Short mmCIF file of C-alpha atoms and ligand atoms in Angstrom, two decimals:
data_model
loop_
_atom_site.label_atom_id
_atom_site.label_comp_id
_atom_site.label_asym_id
_atom_site.label_seq_id
_atom_site.Cartn_x
_atom_site.Cartn_y
_atom_site.Cartn_z
CA MET A 10 14.00 -104.91 29.28
CA LEU A 11 12.62 -105.57 33.09
CA ARG A 12 15.54 -103.59 34.61
CA VAL A 13 14.75 -100.12 33.46
CA SER A 14 12.41 -97.34 35.18
CA LEU A 15 8.32 -97.07 34.50
CA ARG A 16 9.26 -93.86 32.83
CA GLU A 17 11.46 -95.59 30.65
CA ILE A 18 9.36 -98.44 29.61
CA SER A 19 6.32 -96.23 29.21
CA ALA A 20 8.56 -94.36 26.53
CA ALA A 21 9.79 -97.78 25.03
CA LEU A 22 6.07 -98.91 24.65
CA LYS A 23 5.12 -95.44 23.14
CA GLU A 24 7.78 -95.46 20.60
CA GLY A 25 6.96 -98.94 19.61
CA ARG A 26 10.28 -100.65 20.74
CA VAL A 27 8.30 -103.21 22.76
CA SER A 28 4.51 -103.96 22.96
CA PRO A 29 2.09 -104.51 26.13
CA THR A 30 1.70 -108.00 25.42
CA GLU A 31 5.37 -108.78 25.13
CA LEU A 32 6.24 -106.87 27.99
CA CYS A 33 3.64 -108.48 30.09
CA GLN A 34 4.46 -112.02 28.98
CA ARG A 35 8.24 -111.17 29.78
CA CYS A 36 7.21 -109.98 33.61
CA LEU A 37 4.86 -113.46 33.77
CA SER A 38 7.44 -115.52 32.95
CA PHE A 39 10.09 -113.68 35.14
CA ILE A 40 7.55 -113.98 38.10
CA LYS A 41 7.63 -117.61 37.52
CA ALA A 42 11.44 -117.95 37.42
CA THR A 43 11.61 -116.02 40.84
CA LYS A 44 8.91 -118.02 42.12
CA PHE A 45 11.10 -119.11 45.30
CA LEU A 46 11.23 -115.39 46.47
CA ASN A 47 7.34 -115.99 47.21
CA ALA A 48 6.69 -112.30 46.33
CA TYR A 49 3.38 -113.14 44.90
CA ILE A 50 0.20 -115.07 46.31
CA THR A 51 -1.89 -114.88 43.15
CA ILE A 52 -0.42 -114.37 39.59
CA ALA A 53 -3.33 -113.13 37.67
CA GLU A 54 -2.12 -114.28 34.19
CA ASP A 55 -5.28 -114.68 32.26
CA THR A 56 -6.67 -111.12 33.00
CA ALA A 57 -3.18 -109.71 32.98
CA LEU A 58 -2.64 -110.90 29.14
CA LYS A 59 -6.13 -109.68 28.29
CA GLN A 60 -5.57 -106.37 29.76
CA ALA A 61 -2.20 -106.41 27.77
CA GLU A 62 -3.99 -107.18 24.65
CA GLU A 63 -6.55 -104.21 25.30
CA SER A 64 -3.76 -101.95 25.77
CA GLU A 65 -2.01 -103.17 22.57
CA GLU A 66 -5.09 -102.43 20.79
CA ARG A 67 -5.47 -98.78 22.03
CA TYR A 68 -1.40 -98.46 21.12
CA ARG A 69 -2.42 -99.72 17.60
CA ARG A 70 -5.22 -96.93 17.20
CA GLY A 71 -3.23 -94.44 18.97
CA GLN A 72 -5.69 -94.11 21.57
CA ILE A 73 -3.41 -94.54 24.82
CA LEU A 74 -4.96 -93.81 28.12
CA GLY A 75 -1.80 -92.19 29.60
CA ASP A 76 1.85 -93.44 31.19
CA LEU A 77 0.70 -96.19 32.80
CA ASP A 78 -0.95 -97.98 29.68
CA GLY A 79 0.30 -101.41 29.38
CA ILE A 80 2.77 -100.85 32.40
CA PRO A 81 2.71 -104.35 34.57
CA VAL A 82 1.99 -103.38 38.10
CA ALA A 83 1.65 -105.61 41.14
CA VAL A 84 -0.77 -104.97 44.30
CA LYS A 85 -0.53 -105.90 47.70
CA ASP A 86 -3.00 -108.68 48.40
CA ASN A 87 -4.82 -106.39 51.33
CA PHE A 88 -6.59 -104.44 48.16
CA ASN A 89 -9.71 -105.72 47.16
CA THR A 90 -9.44 -106.56 43.24
CA ALA A 91 -12.81 -107.68 41.61
CA GLY A 92 -12.60 -111.41 40.30
CA ILE A 93 -9.33 -111.91 41.69
CA GLU A 94 -8.86 -113.82 45.18
CA THR A 95 -7.80 -111.27 47.88
CA THR A 96 -6.45 -112.96 50.91
CA CYS A 97 -4.75 -110.50 53.49
CA ALA A 98 -2.64 -113.80 53.55
CA SER A 99 -5.07 -115.05 56.30
CA ASN A 100 -7.26 -118.25 56.56
CA MET A 101 -10.02 -116.18 57.22
CA LEU A 102 -10.33 -114.63 53.39
CA LYS A 103 -8.70 -117.62 51.83
CA GLY A 104 -10.62 -118.11 48.65
CA TYR A 105 -12.43 -114.88 48.87
CA ILE A 106 -13.19 -113.05 45.67
CA PRO A 107 -14.22 -109.54 45.95
CA PRO A 108 -16.96 -108.24 43.95
CA TYR A 109 -15.30 -104.96 43.34
CA SER A 110 -12.02 -103.13 43.31
CA ALA A 111 -10.28 -100.81 45.70
CA THR A 112 -10.29 -97.19 44.18
CA VAL A 113 -6.63 -97.16 43.71
CA VAL A 114 -6.73 -100.29 41.97
CA GLN A 115 -9.69 -99.25 39.75
CA LYS A 116 -7.64 -96.13 39.11
CA LEU A 117 -4.50 -97.95 37.82
CA LEU A 118 -6.66 -100.09 35.67
CA ASP A 119 -8.61 -97.26 34.28
CA GLN A 120 -5.35 -95.90 33.18
CA GLY A 121 -4.58 -98.99 31.35
CA ALA A 122 -2.03 -100.50 33.82
CA VAL A 123 -1.79 -104.37 33.71
CA LEU A 124 -2.41 -105.81 37.13
CA LEU A 125 0.01 -108.97 37.23
CA GLY A 126 -0.87 -110.31 40.66
CA LYS A 127 -1.27 -109.97 44.30
CA THR A 128 1.53 -109.63 46.70
CA ASN A 129 2.35 -111.47 49.82
CA LEU A 130 2.20 -109.88 53.27
CA ASP A 131 2.18 -110.12 56.84
CA GLU A 132 -1.38 -111.66 57.65
CA PHE A 133 -3.71 -108.68 57.66
CA ALA A 134 -0.71 -106.42 57.33
CA MET A 135 0.08 -106.81 61.19
CA GLY A 136 4.24 -107.17 61.07
CA SER A 137 7.32 -105.73 59.93
CA GLY A 138 9.04 -108.76 58.19
CA SER A 139 6.72 -110.37 55.91
CA THR A 140 7.08 -113.60 57.65
CA ASP A 141 3.59 -113.85 59.43
CA GLY A 142 1.11 -114.75 56.41
CA ILE A 143 -0.27 -118.09 55.71
CA PHE A 144 1.56 -118.30 52.50
CA GLY A 145 4.84 -118.25 54.32
CA PRO A 146 7.85 -115.57 54.30
CA VAL A 147 8.85 -113.36 51.63
CA ARG A 148 12.81 -113.84 50.47
CA ASN A 149 14.30 -110.44 49.85
CA PRO A 150 16.12 -110.40 46.40
CA TRP A 151 19.24 -109.16 47.69
CA SER A 152 19.88 -112.28 49.21
CA TYR A 153 20.63 -113.55 45.77
CA SER A 154 22.54 -110.29 44.83
CA ARG A 155 26.16 -110.41 43.54
CA GLN A 156 26.81 -107.61 46.05
CA TYR A 157 25.66 -109.48 49.21
CA ARG A 158 27.09 -112.96 48.02
CA GLU A 159 30.61 -111.26 47.36
CA LYS A 160 30.76 -109.80 51.17
CA SER A 161 29.41 -112.74 52.52
CA VAL A 162 31.93 -114.96 51.20
CA GLN A 163 34.73 -112.42 52.11
CA ASN A 164 32.88 -112.25 55.54
CA SER A 165 32.15 -115.54 55.99
CA HIS A 166 28.45 -114.75 57.33
CA ILE A 167 26.84 -117.17 54.87
CA GLU A 168 27.57 -121.00 55.36
CA ASN A 169 24.81 -122.48 54.35
CA GLU A 170 23.16 -120.35 51.44
CA ASP A 171 19.72 -121.66 51.71
CA SER A 172 19.03 -120.77 55.29
CA ASN A 173 20.73 -117.55 55.26
CA TRP A 174 18.25 -115.84 53.08
CA LEU A 175 16.96 -112.33 54.16
CA VAL A 176 13.87 -111.15 55.35
CA THR A 177 12.26 -108.01 52.93
CA GLY A 178 10.86 -106.19 56.09
CA GLY A 179 6.97 -105.65 55.98
CA SER A 180 4.28 -105.69 55.67
CA SER A 181 4.44 -104.98 52.07
CA GLY A 182 7.31 -107.32 51.50
CA GLY A 183 5.82 -108.89 48.34
CA SER A 184 5.46 -105.64 46.81
CA ALA A 185 8.88 -104.38 47.72
CA ALA A 186 10.43 -107.88 46.34
CA ALA A 187 8.47 -107.70 43.31
CA VAL A 188 9.94 -104.16 42.32
CA SER A 189 13.25 -104.82 43.57
CA SER A 190 13.53 -108.28 41.45
CA PHE A 191 12.39 -106.27 38.23
CA THR A 192 9.07 -108.24 37.96
CA CYS A 193 6.98 -105.26 37.74
CA PHE A 194 7.58 -101.52 37.40
CA ALA A 195 5.30 -100.46 40.51
CA ALA A 196 3.62 -101.96 43.20
CA LEU A 197 0.67 -100.85 45.89
CA GLY A 198 1.49 -101.39 49.58
CA SER A 199 -0.23 -100.13 52.36
CA ASP A 200 1.48 -98.17 55.09
CA THR A 201 -0.12 -97.85 58.64
CA GLY A 202 3.32 -97.60 61.10
CA GLY A 203 5.59 -98.34 58.41
CA SER A 204 4.87 -100.99 56.12
CA THR A 205 5.60 -99.21 52.71
CA ARG A 206 8.77 -97.73 53.80
CA ASN A 207 10.42 -100.39 55.86
CA PRO A 208 10.46 -103.10 52.98
CA ALA A 209 11.35 -100.57 50.43
CA ALA A 210 14.24 -99.78 52.32
CA HIS A 211 15.27 -103.14 53.07
CA CYS A 212 14.77 -104.06 49.58
CA GLY A 213 16.67 -101.16 48.17
CA VAL A 214 13.58 -99.55 46.59
CA VAL A 215 11.70 -95.97 46.79
CA GLY A 216 8.73 -96.18 49.02
CA LEU A 217 6.24 -93.40 49.36
CA LYS A 218 3.70 -93.06 52.14
CA PRO A 219 1.49 -90.18 50.87
CA THR A 220 -0.35 -87.61 53.38
CA TYR A 221 -3.29 -89.15 55.09
CA GLY A 222 -6.30 -88.04 53.11
CA LEU A 223 -4.67 -87.56 49.54
CA ILE A 224 -5.47 -91.09 48.35
CA SER A 225 -8.63 -93.04 48.78
CA ARG A 226 -8.66 -96.32 51.21
CA HIS A 227 -11.86 -97.25 50.03
CA GLY A 228 -11.38 -101.24 49.13
CA LEU A 229 -8.07 -101.26 51.08
CA ILE A 230 -9.08 -103.97 53.73
CA PRO A 231 -8.44 -101.77 57.09
CA LEU A 232 -5.83 -102.22 59.62
CA VAL A 233 -5.95 -98.88 61.64
CA ASN A 234 -8.57 -96.42 59.69
CA SER A 235 -7.28 -93.55 61.27
CA MET A 236 -3.66 -94.26 60.01
CA ASP A 237 -3.79 -96.51 56.77
CA VAL A 238 -2.52 -94.78 53.71
CA PRO A 239 -1.91 -96.76 50.38
CA GLY A 240 1.77 -96.86 49.70
CA ILE A 241 3.66 -96.57 46.62
CA LEU A 242 6.48 -98.63 45.54
CA THR A 243 8.78 -97.88 42.59
CA ARG A 244 12.49 -98.09 41.31
CA CYS A 245 12.98 -94.56 41.47
CA VAL A 246 11.25 -90.98 42.70
CA ASP A 247 10.32 -89.92 39.41
CA ASP A 248 8.08 -93.24 38.93
CA ALA A 249 6.65 -92.53 42.57
CA ALA A 250 5.49 -89.34 41.31
CA ILE A 251 3.90 -90.83 37.98
CA VAL A 252 1.82 -93.33 40.15
CA LEU A 253 0.99 -90.59 42.78
CA GLY A 254 -0.44 -88.44 40.16
CA VAL A 255 -2.67 -91.33 38.82
CA LEU A 256 -3.96 -92.40 42.50
CA ALA A 257 -4.18 -89.14 44.39
CA GLY A 258 -7.80 -87.38 44.54
CA HIS A 259 -11.16 -87.22 46.06
CA ASP A 260 -12.95 -90.21 46.33
CA PRO A 261 -16.62 -90.22 47.33
CA LYS A 262 -16.25 -93.48 48.48
CA ASP A 263 -13.72 -92.18 51.26
CA SER A 264 -15.05 -89.47 53.47
CA THR A 265 -11.68 -88.96 54.63
CA THR A 266 -10.05 -87.90 51.55
CA VAL A 267 -9.79 -84.25 50.88
CA GLN A 268 -12.08 -82.29 48.13
CA ASP A 269 -9.38 -80.25 46.91
CA PRO A 270 -8.03 -81.42 43.47
CA PHE A 271 -4.86 -82.92 42.82
CA LYS A 272 -2.58 -81.59 40.27
CA PRO A 273 -0.32 -84.05 39.05
CA PHE A 274 3.10 -82.77 38.89
CA GLU A 275 6.61 -83.26 37.13
CA LEU A 276 9.71 -83.63 39.13
CA THR A 277 12.41 -80.97 38.17
CA SER A 278 16.06 -82.40 38.84
CA PHE A 279 17.10 -78.75 39.78
CA ILE A 280 16.71 -77.39 43.39
CA ASP A 281 17.85 -73.96 44.93
CA ALA A 282 19.40 -75.67 47.77
CA SER A 283 19.97 -72.45 49.38
CA LYS A 284 16.28 -71.90 50.25
CA LEU A 285 15.73 -75.13 51.57
CA CYS A 286 15.97 -75.89 55.21
CA ILE A 287 16.50 -79.66 56.27
CA GLY A 288 15.40 -80.59 59.94
CA ILE A 289 17.25 -83.52 61.68
CA PRO A 290 15.32 -84.61 64.58
CA LYS A 291 17.83 -85.43 67.68
CA GLU A 292 15.31 -87.72 69.20
CA TYR A 293 16.13 -90.11 65.91
CA HIS A 294 19.15 -91.02 67.62
CA ALA A 295 17.70 -93.92 68.97
CA PRO A 296 19.28 -97.09 70.73
CA GLY A 297 19.85 -99.80 68.10
CA LEU A 298 20.74 -97.65 65.50
CA SER A 299 23.43 -99.05 63.65
CA SER A 300 26.66 -97.22 63.32
CA GLU A 301 26.73 -97.28 59.51
CA THR A 302 23.28 -96.23 59.31
CA LEU A 303 24.07 -93.38 61.60
CA ALA A 304 27.23 -92.59 59.46
CA LEU A 305 25.09 -92.49 56.61
CA TRP A 306 22.49 -90.30 57.74
CA SER A 307 25.01 -87.64 58.83
CA LYS A 308 26.85 -87.97 55.42
CA ALA A 309 23.39 -87.24 53.86
CA ALA A 310 23.15 -84.19 56.08
CA ASP A 311 26.44 -82.78 55.28
CA LEU A 312 25.54 -83.52 51.20
CA PHE A 313 22.75 -81.05 52.08
CA GLU A 314 24.82 -78.94 53.70
CA ASN A 315 27.56 -78.72 51.35
CA ALA A 316 24.97 -77.94 48.54
CA GLY A 317 23.99 -74.81 50.37
CA ALA A 318 20.82 -75.64 52.52
CA LYS A 319 20.39 -75.11 56.08
CA VAL A 320 20.70 -78.26 58.18
CA ILE A 321 19.30 -77.54 61.60
CA GLU A 322 18.73 -80.13 64.36
CA VAL A 323 15.33 -80.20 65.69
CA SER A 324 13.32 -81.83 68.55
CA LEU A 325 10.03 -84.00 68.30
CA PRO A 326 9.72 -84.41 71.92
CA HIS A 327 6.79 -86.70 71.79
CA THR A 328 8.12 -89.02 69.03
CA ARG A 329 9.73 -91.65 71.63
CA TYR A 330 6.00 -92.04 72.47
CA SER A 331 4.84 -93.23 69.22
CA ILE A 332 5.24 -96.93 69.62
CA VAL A 333 3.61 -97.48 72.77
CA CYS A 334 0.60 -95.12 71.88
CA TYR A 335 0.42 -96.72 68.24
CA HIS A 336 0.07 -100.29 70.43
CA VAL A 337 -3.11 -99.01 72.06
CA LEU A 338 -4.68 -97.04 68.74
CA CYS A 339 -3.92 -99.87 66.74
CA THR A 340 -4.99 -102.67 68.92
CA ALA A 341 -8.34 -100.80 69.47
CA GLU A 342 -9.22 -100.19 65.72
CA VAL A 343 -8.12 -103.84 65.01
CA ALA A 344 -10.62 -105.25 67.54
CA SER A 345 -13.23 -103.08 66.04
CA ASN A 346 -12.03 -103.90 62.28
CA MET A 347 -11.98 -107.59 62.77
CA ALA A 348 -15.58 -107.97 64.26
CA ARG A 349 -16.70 -108.04 60.47
CA PHE A 350 -15.28 -111.82 60.13
CA ASP A 351 -17.82 -113.74 61.80
CA GLY A 352 -18.37 -116.68 59.34
CA LEU A 353 -21.78 -115.00 58.22
CA GLU A 354 -21.30 -112.61 55.44
CA TYR A 355 -17.91 -113.81 53.73
CA GLY A 356 -14.74 -115.47 54.37
CA HIS A 357 -13.81 -118.49 56.41
CA ARG A 358 -16.80 -120.24 58.34
CA SER A 359 -16.32 -123.06 60.51
CA SER A 360 -18.19 -126.46 60.49
CA MET A 361 -18.44 -126.60 64.02
CA ASP A 362 -21.85 -124.92 64.19
CA LYS A 363 -23.61 -126.21 67.08
CA SER A 364 -24.71 -122.96 68.27
CA THR A 365 -24.18 -119.65 66.61
CA GLU A 366 -21.60 -118.47 69.58
CA VAL A 367 -19.76 -121.85 68.84
CA MET A 368 -19.71 -121.04 65.20
CA TYR A 369 -18.19 -117.40 65.92
CA ALA A 370 -15.65 -118.59 68.06
CA ALA A 371 -14.22 -121.66 66.08
CA THR A 372 -14.61 -119.36 62.78
CA ARG A 373 -12.21 -116.71 64.51
CA ARG A 374 -9.85 -119.36 66.04
CA GLU A 375 -9.44 -121.20 62.72
CA GLY A 376 -9.41 -117.97 60.43
CA PHE A 377 -6.74 -115.73 62.28
CA ASN A 378 -3.23 -116.40 63.42
CA ASP A 379 -2.08 -115.54 66.85
CA VAL A 380 -1.13 -111.94 66.08
CA VAL A 381 -4.17 -110.99 64.81
CA ARG A 382 -6.15 -112.77 67.82
CA GLY A 383 -3.45 -111.27 70.36
CA ARG A 384 -4.09 -107.73 68.82
CA ILE A 385 -8.00 -108.22 69.06
CA LEU A 386 -7.74 -109.28 72.53
CA SER A 387 -5.45 -106.38 73.95
CA GLY A 388 -7.63 -104.02 71.55
CA ASN A 389 -11.04 -104.98 73.77
CA TYR A 390 -9.10 -104.79 76.72
CA PHE A 391 -8.08 -101.15 76.24
CA LEU A 392 -11.61 -100.49 75.01
CA LEU A 393 -13.32 -101.90 78.34
CA LYS A 394 -15.56 -99.40 80.19
CA GLN A 395 -13.16 -99.12 82.73
CA ASN A 396 -9.90 -98.91 80.93
CA TYR A 397 -11.17 -96.85 78.33
CA GLU A 398 -9.89 -93.30 79.56
CA THR A 399 -6.91 -94.87 80.97
CA TYR A 400 -5.67 -96.39 77.69
CA PHE A 401 -7.64 -95.29 74.41
CA ILE A 402 -8.35 -91.48 75.48
CA LYS A 403 -4.83 -91.07 76.89
CA ALA A 404 -3.17 -92.46 73.63
CA GLN A 405 -5.31 -89.99 71.43
CA LYS A 406 -4.32 -87.26 73.47
CA VAL A 407 -0.75 -88.30 73.01
CA ARG A 408 -1.29 -88.80 69.40
CA ARG A 409 -2.36 -85.11 69.35
CA LEU A 410 0.97 -84.16 70.94
CA ILE A 411 3.05 -86.21 68.55
CA ALA A 412 1.38 -84.65 65.63
CA ASN A 413 1.90 -81.08 67.12
CA ASP A 414 5.63 -81.63 67.50
CA PHE A 415 5.59 -81.96 63.58
CA VAL A 416 3.53 -78.84 63.31
CA ASN A 417 5.81 -76.87 65.35
CA VAL A 418 8.71 -78.08 63.60
CA PHE A 419 7.47 -77.02 60.12
CA ARG A 420 6.05 -73.87 61.39
CA ASN A 421 9.45 -72.58 62.20
CA GLY A 422 10.66 -73.07 58.79
CA ILE A 423 11.64 -76.59 58.24
CA ASP A 424 10.78 -77.68 54.60
CA VAL A 425 11.54 -81.43 55.37
CA LEU A 426 12.91 -83.83 57.75
CA LEU A 427 15.91 -86.13 57.07
CA THR A 428 15.73 -89.38 59.10
CA PRO A 429 16.88 -93.05 58.90
CA THR A 430 14.10 -95.15 57.69
CA THR A 431 15.19 -98.59 59.76
CA LEU A 432 17.97 -99.21 62.32
CA SER A 433 19.98 -101.23 60.27
CA ASP A 434 20.16 -103.43 57.03
CA THR A 435 18.20 -106.60 56.98
CA ILE A 436 18.74 -109.53 58.38
CA PRO A 437 18.53 -113.58 57.67
CA TYR A 438 14.98 -115.05 58.40
CA VAL A 439 16.56 -117.41 61.11
CA GLU A 440 17.86 -114.37 63.09
CA PHE A 441 14.55 -112.57 62.60
CA ILE A 442 11.96 -115.14 63.83
CA LYS A 443 13.93 -115.17 67.16
CA GLU A 444 11.69 -112.24 68.16
CA ASP A 445 7.73 -112.10 68.21
CA ASN A 446 5.95 -110.10 65.93
CA ARG A 447 5.24 -107.24 68.51
CA THR A 448 8.85 -107.06 69.69
CA ARG A 449 10.08 -106.80 66.31
CA SER A 450 7.36 -104.25 65.05
CA ALA A 451 8.17 -101.84 68.14
CA GLN A 452 11.71 -102.05 66.90
CA ASP A 453 11.25 -101.81 63.17
CA ASP A 454 8.53 -99.15 63.15
CA ILE A 455 10.67 -96.80 65.36
CA PHE A 456 11.48 -94.16 62.75
CA THR A 457 8.41 -94.51 60.56
CA GLN A 458 5.26 -94.79 62.82
CA ALA A 459 5.40 -91.17 63.81
CA ALA A 460 4.48 -89.83 60.51
CA ASN A 461 0.99 -92.02 60.34
CA MET A 462 0.21 -90.59 63.81
CA ALA A 463 0.56 -86.98 62.34
CA GLY A 464 -0.73 -88.10 58.71
CA LEU A 465 2.23 -86.60 57.05
CA PRO A 466 3.94 -87.82 53.89
CA ALA A 467 7.23 -89.65 53.90
CA ILE A 468 9.34 -91.39 51.67
CA THR A 469 12.28 -93.65 51.91
CA VAL A 470 15.39 -93.37 49.07
CA PRO A 471 17.59 -96.18 48.25
CA THR A 472 21.01 -94.59 49.60
CA ALA A 473 23.79 -96.93 49.83
CA LEU A 474 25.27 -100.42 50.43
CA SER A 475 26.06 -101.53 53.99
CA GLU A 476 29.17 -103.44 54.58
CA LYS A 477 27.32 -106.48 54.09
CA GLY A 478 26.69 -105.34 50.66
CA LEU A 479 22.72 -104.91 51.56
CA PRO A 480 20.57 -101.59 50.82
CA ILE A 481 20.02 -98.67 53.62
CA GLY A 482 17.44 -96.33 52.88
CA LEU A 483 17.18 -92.56 54.38
CA GLN A 484 13.35 -91.21 55.05
CA PHE A 485 12.25 -87.64 54.24
CA ILE A 486 9.18 -86.33 55.89
CA GLY A 487 7.23 -83.63 54.47
CA ARG A 488 4.62 -81.16 55.23
CA ALA A 489 1.10 -82.26 55.06
CA PHE A 490 -0.20 -82.34 51.09
CA GLN A 491 3.63 -80.88 50.22
CA GLU A 492 4.20 -84.01 48.16
CA GLN A 493 5.71 -81.99 45.46
CA GLN A 494 8.18 -80.39 47.79
CA LEU A 495 9.03 -83.75 49.05
CA LEU A 496 9.22 -85.66 46.18
CA THR A 497 11.72 -82.75 44.65
CA VAL A 498 14.18 -83.17 47.63
CA ALA A 499 13.73 -86.89 47.38
CA LYS A 500 14.68 -86.70 43.60
CA TRP A 501 17.51 -84.41 44.22
CA PHE A 502 19.07 -86.72 46.68
CA GLU A 503 18.51 -89.81 44.72
CA ASN A 504 20.71 -88.15 42.26
CA GLN A 505 23.42 -87.41 44.17
CA VAL A 506 23.58 -90.87 46.00
CA LYS A 507 23.52 -92.64 42.91
CA PHE A 508 22.55 -96.21 44.63
CA PRO A 509 23.58 -99.26 42.80
CA MET A 510 21.58 -101.28 40.96
CA ILE A 511 21.10 -104.78 42.28
CA GLN A 512 23.05 -107.15 40.58
CA LEU A 513 20.85 -110.40 40.73
CA GLN A 514 23.35 -113.15 40.47
CA GLY A 515 21.90 -116.34 41.90
CA MET A 516 18.51 -116.05 40.34
CA MET A 517 18.49 -119.13 37.85
CA ASP A 518 16.21 -119.64 34.87
CA HIS A 519 16.41 -122.74 33.20
CA GLY A 520 20.00 -122.83 33.88
CA HIS A 521 20.56 -119.35 32.56
CA THR A 522 21.61 -116.45 34.89
CA ILE A 523 19.11 -113.54 34.60
CA CYS A 524 19.95 -109.96 34.92
CA HIS A 525 23.61 -109.64 34.79
CA HIS A 526 24.28 -106.42 33.08
CA GLN A 527 24.45 -103.13 34.66
CA LYS A 528 22.24 -101.87 32.03
CA SER A 529 19.99 -103.50 29.57
CA ALA A 530 21.21 -103.57 26.02
CA PHE A 531 17.81 -103.14 25.01
CA PHE A 532 17.82 -99.46 25.75
CA SER A 533 21.44 -98.63 25.39
N1 LIG B 26 4.58 -103.02 61.93
C1 LIG B 26 3.34 -102.51 62.20
C2 LIG B 26 2.43 -103.23 62.71
O1 LIG B 26 2.70 -104.47 62.61
C3 LIG B 26 2.86 -101.65 60.92
C4 LIG B 26 2.30 -102.43 59.91
C5 LIG B 26 1.77 -101.65 58.96
O2 LIG B 26 2.31 -100.60 58.43
N2 LIG B 26 0.54 -102.17 58.27
O3 LIG B 26 1.20 -102.99 63.13
#
């Protein structure tokens, strides 16, 4: 039952084939059975069951709220949730119970969704592995897939199973693992440099970063306010469109959301490919791009061309500065954002309180990890009076150039850009942690970051399995606020590539292997 899409489970609820409470209970017990993935920080069992009962009552009375009524969802632990602990995977916010919910969370709840829990991440969403939070790393469900295991036995790249599990990517790795391992039907992530798309690609799910300004950031604990966007993780493109329809729209509590009303859309399966113009940015042939990902990217381009689309090489000359530019702008905004965590208003407060200054310093020393403290230091350096022009202002100017590259390409008739999402498939945790957080992010954000600089919508679609039996995703970047066009292309592509469903083999629940059918008998 859990292996179907949001749309399918919604139909099952409406037809009475399953009840919201039964569905919620199944998800909760599967979350417990897969606890070793470390995808969830908090399981909101009591409130989830209560929400499911309320939903059930609405179904009984025939007064359902919409497609999300009774649908179990998960939310990254950097969105505020009223009454439910919100930690950002940091000692600074451990035990913090927000008095209000983020607008996007409230919108999900208002539509009857059932909030199962809060998902794991890198501390304050700073990272690309979901390995740097206080609750420990998230394990990629594909580590336990038949596809990967069979290949690893053949290639003997797993000797010791337990020390060779794979990272999810990040920083929304908990949300990606939750959707990929069937413990929920959709999850919220956040995306500042790629944090929704990167883990989605590594976990074989769809990850959508909408246009900046389309969805409210109110209640999303900020990383880089000028680039943060709530992200949507689902098992297919259609599901992402459903969730987007619920979340999008102006929010008086977020002045950066646009006023124009958003019309939710249904995606068609048909596209007239001959009217489509796909751009292939030549600068995305980056060093470190794996030969399999490159081959897949070019196969995907052929697919469009064979269907009658125009496929054109384009140039985004300033994209290569996006990572270094991001380093300056991100840390500058981080330095300012993190000033609120001073031990006074909320969050951690050190017991070292000889003086206010000592208390501030000790609180921040104890509350933040090295990554966060390092970014605060860099940011304050870039913002020093004597450095401000050289670094911060210059980076702002480069950001404009990066954004203008996209404007030019779209002005010249390109509808969507097709690129890789990540350099390669994912790697084992033991390999991943050989490099520090900053080096990793610089590599991992290479194809995703520029869309955040430019505020453009982008989506990763799981495309094929690598030689190791692991997912590779490809990315489409669209014009600002043209989500319908972007998702239509993505859905067409999804239908063509027929990405194989994960076969979770090694996940045992009381001695029984869970998830072993291609399709649940329940729906066949
Ligand atoms: N990897 C990037 C960083 O560490 C992006 C993170 C994100 O998108 N939240 O800042």
